[in-house]
PDB file of C-alpha atoms and ligand atoms in Angstrom:
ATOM      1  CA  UNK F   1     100.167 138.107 101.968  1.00 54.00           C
ATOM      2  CA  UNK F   2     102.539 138.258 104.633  1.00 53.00           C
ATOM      3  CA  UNK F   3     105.329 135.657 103.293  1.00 54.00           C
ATOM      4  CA  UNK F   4     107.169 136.423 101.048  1.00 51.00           C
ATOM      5  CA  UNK F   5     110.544 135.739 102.416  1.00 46.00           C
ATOM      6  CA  UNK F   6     113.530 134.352 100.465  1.00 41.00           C
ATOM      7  CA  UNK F   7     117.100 134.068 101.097  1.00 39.00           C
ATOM      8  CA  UNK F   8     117.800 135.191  97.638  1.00 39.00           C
ATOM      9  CA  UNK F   9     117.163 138.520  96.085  1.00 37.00           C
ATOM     10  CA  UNK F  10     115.850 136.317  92.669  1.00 38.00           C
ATOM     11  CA  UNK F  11     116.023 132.866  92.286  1.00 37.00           C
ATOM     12  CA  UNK F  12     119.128 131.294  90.209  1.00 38.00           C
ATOM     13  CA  UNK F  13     117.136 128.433  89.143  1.00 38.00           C
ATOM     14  CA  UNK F  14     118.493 125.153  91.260  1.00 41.00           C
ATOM     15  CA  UNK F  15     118.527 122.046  88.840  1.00 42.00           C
ATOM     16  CA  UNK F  16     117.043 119.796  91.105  1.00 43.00           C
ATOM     17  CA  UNK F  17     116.770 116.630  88.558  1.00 42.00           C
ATOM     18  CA  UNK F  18     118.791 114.575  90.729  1.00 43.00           C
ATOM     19  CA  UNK F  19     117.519 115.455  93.905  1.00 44.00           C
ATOM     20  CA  UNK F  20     114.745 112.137  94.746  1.00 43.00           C
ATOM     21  CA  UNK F  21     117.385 109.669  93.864  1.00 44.00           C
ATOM     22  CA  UNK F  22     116.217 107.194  96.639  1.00 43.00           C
ATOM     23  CA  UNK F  23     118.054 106.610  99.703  1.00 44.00           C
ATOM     24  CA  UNK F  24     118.196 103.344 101.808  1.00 44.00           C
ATOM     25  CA  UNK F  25     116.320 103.777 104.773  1.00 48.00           C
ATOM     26  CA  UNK F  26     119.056 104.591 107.218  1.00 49.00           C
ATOM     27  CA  UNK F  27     119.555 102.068 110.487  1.00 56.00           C
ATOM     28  CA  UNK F  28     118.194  98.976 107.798  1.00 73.00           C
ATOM     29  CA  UNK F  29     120.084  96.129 107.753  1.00 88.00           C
ATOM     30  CA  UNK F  30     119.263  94.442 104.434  1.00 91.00           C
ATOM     31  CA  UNK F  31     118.281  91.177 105.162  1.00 93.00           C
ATOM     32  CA  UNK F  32     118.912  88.596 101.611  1.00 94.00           C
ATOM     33  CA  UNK F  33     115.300  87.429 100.313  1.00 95.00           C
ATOM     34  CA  UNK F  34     113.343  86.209  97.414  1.00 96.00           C
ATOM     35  CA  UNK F  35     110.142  88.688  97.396  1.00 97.00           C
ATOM     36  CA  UNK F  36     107.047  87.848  95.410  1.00 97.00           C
ATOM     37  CA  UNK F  37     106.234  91.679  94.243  1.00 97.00           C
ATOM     38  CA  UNK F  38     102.679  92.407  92.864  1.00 97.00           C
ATOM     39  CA  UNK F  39     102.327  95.303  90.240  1.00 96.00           C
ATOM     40  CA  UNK F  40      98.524  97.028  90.430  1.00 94.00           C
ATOM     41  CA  UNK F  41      99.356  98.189  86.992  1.00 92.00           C
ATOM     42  CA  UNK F  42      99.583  95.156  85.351  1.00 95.00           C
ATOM     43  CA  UNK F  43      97.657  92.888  87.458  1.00 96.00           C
ATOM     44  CA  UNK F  44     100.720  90.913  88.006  1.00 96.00           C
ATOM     45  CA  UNK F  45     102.609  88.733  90.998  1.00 97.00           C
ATOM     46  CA  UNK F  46     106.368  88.299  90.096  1.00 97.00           C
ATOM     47  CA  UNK F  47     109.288  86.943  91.998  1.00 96.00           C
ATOM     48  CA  UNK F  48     112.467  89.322  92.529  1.00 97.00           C
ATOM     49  CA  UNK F  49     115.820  88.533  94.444  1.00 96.00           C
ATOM     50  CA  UNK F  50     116.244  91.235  97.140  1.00 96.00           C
ATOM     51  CA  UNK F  51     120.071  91.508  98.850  1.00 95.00           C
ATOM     52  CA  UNK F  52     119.796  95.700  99.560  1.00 94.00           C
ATOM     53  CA  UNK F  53     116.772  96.129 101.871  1.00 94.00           C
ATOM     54  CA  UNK F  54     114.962  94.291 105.482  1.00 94.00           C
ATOM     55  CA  UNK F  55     111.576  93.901 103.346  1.00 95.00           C
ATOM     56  CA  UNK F  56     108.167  93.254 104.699  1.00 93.00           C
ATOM     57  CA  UNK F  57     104.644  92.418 103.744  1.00 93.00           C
ATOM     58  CA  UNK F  58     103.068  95.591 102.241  1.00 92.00           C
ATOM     59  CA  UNK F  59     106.514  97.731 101.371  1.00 94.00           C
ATOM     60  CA  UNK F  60     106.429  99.357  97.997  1.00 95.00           C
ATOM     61  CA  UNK F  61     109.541  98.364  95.881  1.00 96.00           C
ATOM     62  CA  UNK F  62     110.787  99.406  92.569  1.00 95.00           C
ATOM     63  CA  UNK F  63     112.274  96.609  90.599  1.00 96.00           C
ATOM     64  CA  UNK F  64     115.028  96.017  87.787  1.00 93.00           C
ATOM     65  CA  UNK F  65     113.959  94.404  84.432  1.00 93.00           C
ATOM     66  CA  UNK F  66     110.781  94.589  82.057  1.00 93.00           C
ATOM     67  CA  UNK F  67     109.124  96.443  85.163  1.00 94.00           C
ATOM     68  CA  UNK F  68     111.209  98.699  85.959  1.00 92.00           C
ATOM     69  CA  UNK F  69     109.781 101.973  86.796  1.00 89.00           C
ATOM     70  CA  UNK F  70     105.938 100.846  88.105  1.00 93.00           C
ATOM     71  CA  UNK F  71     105.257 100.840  91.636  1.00 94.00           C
ATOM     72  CA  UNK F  72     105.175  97.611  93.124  1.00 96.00           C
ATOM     73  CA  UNK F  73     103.697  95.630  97.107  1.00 96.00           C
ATOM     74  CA  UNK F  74     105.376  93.238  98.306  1.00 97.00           C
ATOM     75  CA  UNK F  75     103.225  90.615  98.648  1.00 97.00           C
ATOM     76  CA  UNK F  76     105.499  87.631 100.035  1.00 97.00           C
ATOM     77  CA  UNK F  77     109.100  87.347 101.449  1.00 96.00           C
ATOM     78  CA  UNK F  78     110.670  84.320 102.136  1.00 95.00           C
ATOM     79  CA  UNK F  79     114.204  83.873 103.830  1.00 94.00           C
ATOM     80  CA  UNK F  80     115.262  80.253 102.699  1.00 91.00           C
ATOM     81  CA  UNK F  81     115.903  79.364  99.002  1.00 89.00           C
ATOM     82  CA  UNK F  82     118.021  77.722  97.096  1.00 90.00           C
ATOM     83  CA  UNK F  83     118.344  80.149  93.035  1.00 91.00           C
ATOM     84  CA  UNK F  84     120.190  80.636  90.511  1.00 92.00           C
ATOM     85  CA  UNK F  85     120.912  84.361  90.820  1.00 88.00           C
ATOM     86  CA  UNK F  86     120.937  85.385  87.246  1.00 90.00           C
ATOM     87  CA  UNK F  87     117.777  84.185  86.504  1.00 92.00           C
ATOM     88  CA  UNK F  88     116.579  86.809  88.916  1.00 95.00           C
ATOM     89  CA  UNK F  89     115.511  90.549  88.542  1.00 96.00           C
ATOM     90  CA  UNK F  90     116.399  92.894  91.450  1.00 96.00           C
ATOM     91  CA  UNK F  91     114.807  95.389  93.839  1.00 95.00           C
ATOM     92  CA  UNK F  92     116.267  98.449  93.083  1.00 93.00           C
ATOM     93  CA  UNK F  93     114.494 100.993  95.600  1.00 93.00           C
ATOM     94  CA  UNK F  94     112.028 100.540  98.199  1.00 93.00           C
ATOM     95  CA  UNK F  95     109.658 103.591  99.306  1.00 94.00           C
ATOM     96  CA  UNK F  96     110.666 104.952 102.457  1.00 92.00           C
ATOM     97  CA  UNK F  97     107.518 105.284 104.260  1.00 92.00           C
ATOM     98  CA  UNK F  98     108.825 105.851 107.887  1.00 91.00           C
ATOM     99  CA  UNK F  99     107.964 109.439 109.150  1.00 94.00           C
ATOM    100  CA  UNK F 100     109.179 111.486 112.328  1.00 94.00           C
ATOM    101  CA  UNK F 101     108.162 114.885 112.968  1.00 94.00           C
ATOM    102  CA  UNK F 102     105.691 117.169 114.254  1.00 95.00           C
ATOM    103  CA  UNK F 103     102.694 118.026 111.781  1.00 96.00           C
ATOM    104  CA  UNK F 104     100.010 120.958 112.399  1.00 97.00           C
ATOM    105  CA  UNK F 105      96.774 120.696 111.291  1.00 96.00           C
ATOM    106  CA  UNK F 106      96.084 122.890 108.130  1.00 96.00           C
ATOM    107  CA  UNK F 107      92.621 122.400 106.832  1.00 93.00           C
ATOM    108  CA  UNK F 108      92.817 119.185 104.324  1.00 94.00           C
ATOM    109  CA  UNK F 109      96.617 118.843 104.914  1.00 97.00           C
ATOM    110  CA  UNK F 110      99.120 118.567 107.521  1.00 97.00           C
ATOM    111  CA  UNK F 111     101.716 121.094 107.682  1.00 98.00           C
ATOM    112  CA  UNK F 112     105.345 120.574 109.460  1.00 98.00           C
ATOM    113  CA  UNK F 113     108.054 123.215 109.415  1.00 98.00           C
ATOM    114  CA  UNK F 114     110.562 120.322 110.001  1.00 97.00           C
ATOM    115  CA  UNK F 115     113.217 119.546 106.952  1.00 96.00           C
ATOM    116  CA  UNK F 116     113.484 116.129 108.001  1.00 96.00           C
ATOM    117  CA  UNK F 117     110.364 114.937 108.790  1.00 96.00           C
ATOM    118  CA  UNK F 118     108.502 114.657 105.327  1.00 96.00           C
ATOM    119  CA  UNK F 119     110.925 115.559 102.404  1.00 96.00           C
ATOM    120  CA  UNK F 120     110.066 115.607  98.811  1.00 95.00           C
ATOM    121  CA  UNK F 121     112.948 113.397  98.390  1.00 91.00           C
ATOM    122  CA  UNK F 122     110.997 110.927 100.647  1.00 93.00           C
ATOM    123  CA  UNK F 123     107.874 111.502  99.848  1.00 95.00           C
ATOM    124  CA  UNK F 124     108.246 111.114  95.426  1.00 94.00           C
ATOM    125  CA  UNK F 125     109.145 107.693  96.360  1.00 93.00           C
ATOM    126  CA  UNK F 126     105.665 107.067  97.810  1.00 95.00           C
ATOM    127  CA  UNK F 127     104.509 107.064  93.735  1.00 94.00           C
ATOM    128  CA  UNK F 128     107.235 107.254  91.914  1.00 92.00           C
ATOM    129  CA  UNK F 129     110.019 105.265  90.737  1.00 87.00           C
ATOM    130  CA  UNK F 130     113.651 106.497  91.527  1.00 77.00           C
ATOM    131  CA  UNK F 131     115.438 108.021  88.633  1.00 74.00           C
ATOM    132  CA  UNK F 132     118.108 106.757  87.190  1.00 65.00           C
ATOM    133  CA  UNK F 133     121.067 108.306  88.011  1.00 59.00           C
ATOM    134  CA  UNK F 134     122.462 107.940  84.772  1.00 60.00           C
ATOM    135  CA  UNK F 135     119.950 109.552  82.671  1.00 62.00           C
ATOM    136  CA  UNK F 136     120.055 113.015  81.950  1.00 60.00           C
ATOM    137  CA  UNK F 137     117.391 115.529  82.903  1.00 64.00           C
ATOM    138  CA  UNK F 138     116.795 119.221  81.695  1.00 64.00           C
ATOM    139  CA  UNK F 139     114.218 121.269  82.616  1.00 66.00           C
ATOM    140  CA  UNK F 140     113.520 124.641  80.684  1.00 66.00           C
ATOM    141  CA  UNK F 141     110.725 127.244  81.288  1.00 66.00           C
ATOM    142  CA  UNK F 142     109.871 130.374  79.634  1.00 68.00           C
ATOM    143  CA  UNK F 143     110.379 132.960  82.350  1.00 74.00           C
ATOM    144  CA  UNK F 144     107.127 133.958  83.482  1.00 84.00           C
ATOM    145  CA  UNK F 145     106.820 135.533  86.929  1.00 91.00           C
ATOM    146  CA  UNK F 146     102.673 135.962  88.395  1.00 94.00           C
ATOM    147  CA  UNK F 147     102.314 137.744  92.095  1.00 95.00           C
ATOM    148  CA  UNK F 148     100.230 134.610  93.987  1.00 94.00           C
ATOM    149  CA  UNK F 149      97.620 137.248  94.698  1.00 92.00           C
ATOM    150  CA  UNK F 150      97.118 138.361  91.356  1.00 90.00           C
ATOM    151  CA  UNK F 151      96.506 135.215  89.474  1.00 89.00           C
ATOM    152  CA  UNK F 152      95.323 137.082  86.379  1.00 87.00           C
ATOM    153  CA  UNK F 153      99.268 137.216  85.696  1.00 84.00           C
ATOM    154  CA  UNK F 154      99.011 133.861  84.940  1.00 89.00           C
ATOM    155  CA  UNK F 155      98.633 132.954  81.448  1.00 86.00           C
ATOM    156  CA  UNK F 156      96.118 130.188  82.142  1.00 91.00           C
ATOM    157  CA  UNK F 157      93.550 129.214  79.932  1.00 93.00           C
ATOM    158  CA  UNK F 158      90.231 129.080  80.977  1.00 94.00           C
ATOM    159  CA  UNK F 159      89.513 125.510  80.285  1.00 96.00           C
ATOM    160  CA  UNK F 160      92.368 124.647  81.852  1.00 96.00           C
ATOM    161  CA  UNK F 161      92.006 126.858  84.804  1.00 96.00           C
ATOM    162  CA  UNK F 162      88.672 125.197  85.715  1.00 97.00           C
ATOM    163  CA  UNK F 163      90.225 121.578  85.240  1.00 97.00           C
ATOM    164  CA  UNK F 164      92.815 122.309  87.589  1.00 97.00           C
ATOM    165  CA  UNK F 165      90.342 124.364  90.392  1.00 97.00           C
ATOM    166  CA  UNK F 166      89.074 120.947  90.533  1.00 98.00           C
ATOM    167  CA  UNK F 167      91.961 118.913  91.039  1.00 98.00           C
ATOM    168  CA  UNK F 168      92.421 121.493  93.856  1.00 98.00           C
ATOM    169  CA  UNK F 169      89.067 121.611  95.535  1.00 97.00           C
ATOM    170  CA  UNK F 170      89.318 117.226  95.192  1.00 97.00           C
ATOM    171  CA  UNK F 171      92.473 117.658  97.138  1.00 97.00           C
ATOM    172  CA  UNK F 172      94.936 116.091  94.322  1.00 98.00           C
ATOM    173  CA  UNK F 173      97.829 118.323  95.750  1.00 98.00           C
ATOM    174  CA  UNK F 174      98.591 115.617  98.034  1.00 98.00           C
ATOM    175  CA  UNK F 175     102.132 117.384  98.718  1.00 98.00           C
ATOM    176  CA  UNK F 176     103.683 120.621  98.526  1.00 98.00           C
ATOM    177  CA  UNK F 177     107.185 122.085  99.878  1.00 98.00           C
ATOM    178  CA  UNK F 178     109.000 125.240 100.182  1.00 98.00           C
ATOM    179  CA  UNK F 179     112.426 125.079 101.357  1.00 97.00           C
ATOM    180  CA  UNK F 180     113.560 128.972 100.917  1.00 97.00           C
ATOM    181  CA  UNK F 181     112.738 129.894  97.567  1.00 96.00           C
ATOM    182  CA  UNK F 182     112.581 126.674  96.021  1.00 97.00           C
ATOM    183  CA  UNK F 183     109.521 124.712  95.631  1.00 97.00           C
ATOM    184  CA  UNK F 184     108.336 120.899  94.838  1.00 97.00           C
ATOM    185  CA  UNK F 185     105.084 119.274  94.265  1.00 98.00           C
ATOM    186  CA  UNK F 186     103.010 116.382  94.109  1.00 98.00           C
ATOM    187  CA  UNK F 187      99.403 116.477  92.359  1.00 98.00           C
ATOM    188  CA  UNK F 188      97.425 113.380  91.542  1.00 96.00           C
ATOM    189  CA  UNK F 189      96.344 112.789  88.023  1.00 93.00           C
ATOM    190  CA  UNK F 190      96.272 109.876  85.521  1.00 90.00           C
ATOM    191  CA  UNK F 191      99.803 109.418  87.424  1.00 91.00           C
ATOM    192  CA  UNK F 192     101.700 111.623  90.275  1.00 94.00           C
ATOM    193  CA  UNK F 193     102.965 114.113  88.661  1.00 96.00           C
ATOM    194  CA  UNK F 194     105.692 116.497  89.908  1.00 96.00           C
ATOM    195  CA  UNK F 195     105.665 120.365  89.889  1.00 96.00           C
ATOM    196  CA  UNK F 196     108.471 122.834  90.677  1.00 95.00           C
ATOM    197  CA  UNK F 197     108.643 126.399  91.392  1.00 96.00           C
ATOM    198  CA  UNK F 198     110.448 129.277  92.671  1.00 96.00           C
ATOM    199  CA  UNK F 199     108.534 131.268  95.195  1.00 97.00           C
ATOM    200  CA  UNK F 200     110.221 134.823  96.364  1.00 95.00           C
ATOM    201  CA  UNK F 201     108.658 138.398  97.205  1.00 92.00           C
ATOM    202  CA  UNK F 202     105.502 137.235  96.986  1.00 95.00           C
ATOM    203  CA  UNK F 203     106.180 136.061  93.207  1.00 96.00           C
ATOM    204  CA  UNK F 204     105.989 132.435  91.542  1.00 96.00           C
ATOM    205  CA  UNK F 205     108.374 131.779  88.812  1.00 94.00           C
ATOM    206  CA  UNK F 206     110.370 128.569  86.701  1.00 93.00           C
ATOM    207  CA  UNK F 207     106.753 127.386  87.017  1.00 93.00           C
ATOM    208  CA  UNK F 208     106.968 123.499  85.325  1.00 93.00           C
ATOM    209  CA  UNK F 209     105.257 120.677  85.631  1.00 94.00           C
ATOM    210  CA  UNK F 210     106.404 116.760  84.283  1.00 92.00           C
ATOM    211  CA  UNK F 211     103.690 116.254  82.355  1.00 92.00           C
ATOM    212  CA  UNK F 212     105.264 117.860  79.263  1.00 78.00           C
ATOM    213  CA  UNK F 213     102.463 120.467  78.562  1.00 84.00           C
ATOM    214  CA  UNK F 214     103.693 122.690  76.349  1.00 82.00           C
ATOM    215  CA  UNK F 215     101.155 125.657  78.415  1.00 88.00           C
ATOM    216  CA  UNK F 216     100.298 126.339  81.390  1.00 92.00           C
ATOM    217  CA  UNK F 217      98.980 122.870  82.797  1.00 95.00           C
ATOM    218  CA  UNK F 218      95.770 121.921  85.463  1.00 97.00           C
ATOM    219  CA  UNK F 219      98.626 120.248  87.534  1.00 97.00           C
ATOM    220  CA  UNK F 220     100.361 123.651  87.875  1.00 97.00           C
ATOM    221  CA  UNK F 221      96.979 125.453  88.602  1.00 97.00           C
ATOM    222  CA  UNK F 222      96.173 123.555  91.375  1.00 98.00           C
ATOM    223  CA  UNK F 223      99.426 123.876  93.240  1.00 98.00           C
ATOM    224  CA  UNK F 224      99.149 127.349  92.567  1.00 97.00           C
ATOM    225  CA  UNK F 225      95.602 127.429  94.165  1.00 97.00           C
ATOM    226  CA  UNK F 226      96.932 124.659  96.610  1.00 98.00           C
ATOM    227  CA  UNK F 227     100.141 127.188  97.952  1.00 98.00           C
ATOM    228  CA  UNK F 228      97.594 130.017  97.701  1.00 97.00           C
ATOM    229  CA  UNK F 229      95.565 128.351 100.671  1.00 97.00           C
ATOM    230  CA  UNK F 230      98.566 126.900 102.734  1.00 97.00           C
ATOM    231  CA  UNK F 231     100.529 130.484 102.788  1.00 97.00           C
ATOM    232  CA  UNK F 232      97.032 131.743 104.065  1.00 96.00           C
ATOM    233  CA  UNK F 233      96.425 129.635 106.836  1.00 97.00           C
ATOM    234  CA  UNK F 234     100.556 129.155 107.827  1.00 97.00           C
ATOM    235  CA  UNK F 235      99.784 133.221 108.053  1.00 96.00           C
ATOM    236  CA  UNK F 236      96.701 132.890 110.133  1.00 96.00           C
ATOM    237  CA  UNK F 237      98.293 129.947 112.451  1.00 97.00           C
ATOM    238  CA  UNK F 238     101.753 129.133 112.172  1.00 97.00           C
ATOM    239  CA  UNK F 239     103.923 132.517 111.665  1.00 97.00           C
ATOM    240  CA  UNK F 240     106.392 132.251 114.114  1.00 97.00           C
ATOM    241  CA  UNK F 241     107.374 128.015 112.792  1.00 97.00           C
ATOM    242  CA  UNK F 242     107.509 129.891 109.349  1.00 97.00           C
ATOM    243  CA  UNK F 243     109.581 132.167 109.959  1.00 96.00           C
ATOM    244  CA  UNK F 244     111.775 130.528 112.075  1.00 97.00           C
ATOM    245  CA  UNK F 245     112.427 127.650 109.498  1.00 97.00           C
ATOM    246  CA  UNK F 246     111.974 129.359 106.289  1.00 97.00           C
ATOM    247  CA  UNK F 247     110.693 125.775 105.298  1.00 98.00           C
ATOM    248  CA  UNK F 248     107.783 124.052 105.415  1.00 98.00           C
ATOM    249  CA  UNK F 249     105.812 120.722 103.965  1.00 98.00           C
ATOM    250  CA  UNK F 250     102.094 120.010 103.681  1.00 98.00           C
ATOM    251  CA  UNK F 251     100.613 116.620 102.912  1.00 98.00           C
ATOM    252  CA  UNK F 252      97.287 115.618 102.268  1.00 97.00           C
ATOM    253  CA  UNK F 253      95.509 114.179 105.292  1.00 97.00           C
ATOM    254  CA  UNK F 254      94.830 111.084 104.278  1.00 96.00           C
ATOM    255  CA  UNK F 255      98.288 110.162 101.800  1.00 96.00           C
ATOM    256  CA  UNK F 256      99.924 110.539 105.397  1.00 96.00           C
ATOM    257  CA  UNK F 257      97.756 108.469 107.021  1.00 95.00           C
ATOM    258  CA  UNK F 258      97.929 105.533 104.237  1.00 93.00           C
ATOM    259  CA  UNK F 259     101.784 106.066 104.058  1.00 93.00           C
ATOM    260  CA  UNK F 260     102.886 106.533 107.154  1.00 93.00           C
ATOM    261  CA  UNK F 261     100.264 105.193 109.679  1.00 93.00           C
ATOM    262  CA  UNK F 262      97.887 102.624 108.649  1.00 89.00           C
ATOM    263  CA  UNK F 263      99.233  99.234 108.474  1.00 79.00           C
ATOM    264  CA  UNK F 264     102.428 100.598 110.876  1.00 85.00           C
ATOM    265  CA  UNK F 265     101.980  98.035 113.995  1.00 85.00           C
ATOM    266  CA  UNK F 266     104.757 100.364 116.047  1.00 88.00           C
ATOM    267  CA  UNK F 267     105.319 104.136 116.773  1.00 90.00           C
ATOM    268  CA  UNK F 268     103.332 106.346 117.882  1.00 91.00           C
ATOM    269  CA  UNK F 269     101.187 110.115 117.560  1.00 89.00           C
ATOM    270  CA  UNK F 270     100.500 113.005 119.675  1.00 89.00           C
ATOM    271  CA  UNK F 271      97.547 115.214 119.238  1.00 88.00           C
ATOM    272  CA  UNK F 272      97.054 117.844 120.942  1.00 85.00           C
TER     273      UNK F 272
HETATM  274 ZN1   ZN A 301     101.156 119.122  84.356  1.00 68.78          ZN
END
């Protein structure tokens, strides 16, 4: 495999727990509201007071209170109204769903060698809550380093190995990004879960995954298999973007076009 750039001889392992802290939209102006949120994952409509974003039918918010940390539509937003502010919860976050950039085509993805255009910092707010700033994080990995062509270095097992294939071949790596060495993730499971990685020399390593496996999990199998395929065809199509940018994002087909097109009534594409 051609790639195997880095701007590092090894990888000093970044501690990147704080980086999807989520940002205000820039150029918003929050407009004051009262929001009637709905929450798929409790098959429940409440009320929120919203002072720190413009909101609109359909944004995904992330609320203050008993529901804090589900993903939640907004489902109503009214401008006049007459409360009593403390008997309100807040919106704390809303997803930032507005994308600009130029995406290739790379099989079930899109690929764009643009920093700005599709983040992970963006993106993890798609289907995940925002962290809170104040909590700690600490993430610790045995220091295992495979060769992405060799995946027999792995130490995978089997039955997880296969589990994970298929996440891959049902396209649950709905996001991957390499910005130098460092790496981020998103696969599809019972939730989003996130992955990180170092990749350098042709080498993964600080391999870890969210979901608290205490082995190698399917998440991290897939994006394996997942980064396998997108170095492959960024060789075959896209060298001189790569190695220009030394970055680069793909994103499932359709998660881009639920996020960032479909219900969008302005902006525009290009194909060509
Ligand atoms: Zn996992």
């Amino acid at each position: 495999m051609k790639f195997k750039i880095g701007f590092t001889a090894d990888s000093e392992y970044e501690n990147n727990a704080d980086n999807h802290i989520v940002t205000v939209s820039q150029n918003e102006t929050p407009m004051k509201s009262v929001v009637q949120v709905h929450f798929p994952a409790r098959h429940m409509t409440l009320a929120y007071f919203n002072d720190a974003f413009d909101l609109h039918l359909g944004d995904i918010v992330y609320v203050d209170g008993k529901l804090e940390g589900l993903q939640g539509y907004v489902v109503d937003v009214a401008y006049t109204f007459k409360i009593k502010i403390s008997d309100y919860k807040k919106v704390i976050a809303k997803a930032d769903t507005n994308v600009k950039g130029k995406f290739h085509m790379l099989g079930s993805h899109f690929v764009t060698f643009d920093r700005t255009a599709l983040p992970f910092q963006k993106v993890i707010t798609w289907f995940n809550a925002p962290i809170n700033s104040e909590d700690e994080h600490i993430i610790s990995n045995d220091n295992t380093v495979f060769p992405l062509d060799n995946l027999s270095d792995m130490n995978v097992r089997q039955d997880v190995a296969v589990r994970g294939e298929n996440y891959y071949l049902e396209n649950k790596v709905v996001y991957i990004c390499i910005d130098g060495t460092h790496g981020n993730a998103i696969v599809r499971g019972s939730k989003y879960y996130e992955v990180e990685f170092n990749y350098s020399n042709g080498e993964v390593s600080n391999l870890v995954c969210n979901c608290f496996c205490s082995y190698t999990c399917k998440h991290e199998f897939a994006v394996i298999l997942q980064l396998r395929e997108a170095l492959q065809n960024i060789e075959k199509y896209y060298t001189p973007q790569y190695e220009q940018s030394n970055y680069f994002a793909v994103i499932s087909k359709p998660i881009l076009f639920s996020f960032a097109i479909e219900g969008k009534d302005s902006g525009s594409i290009t194909l060509e």
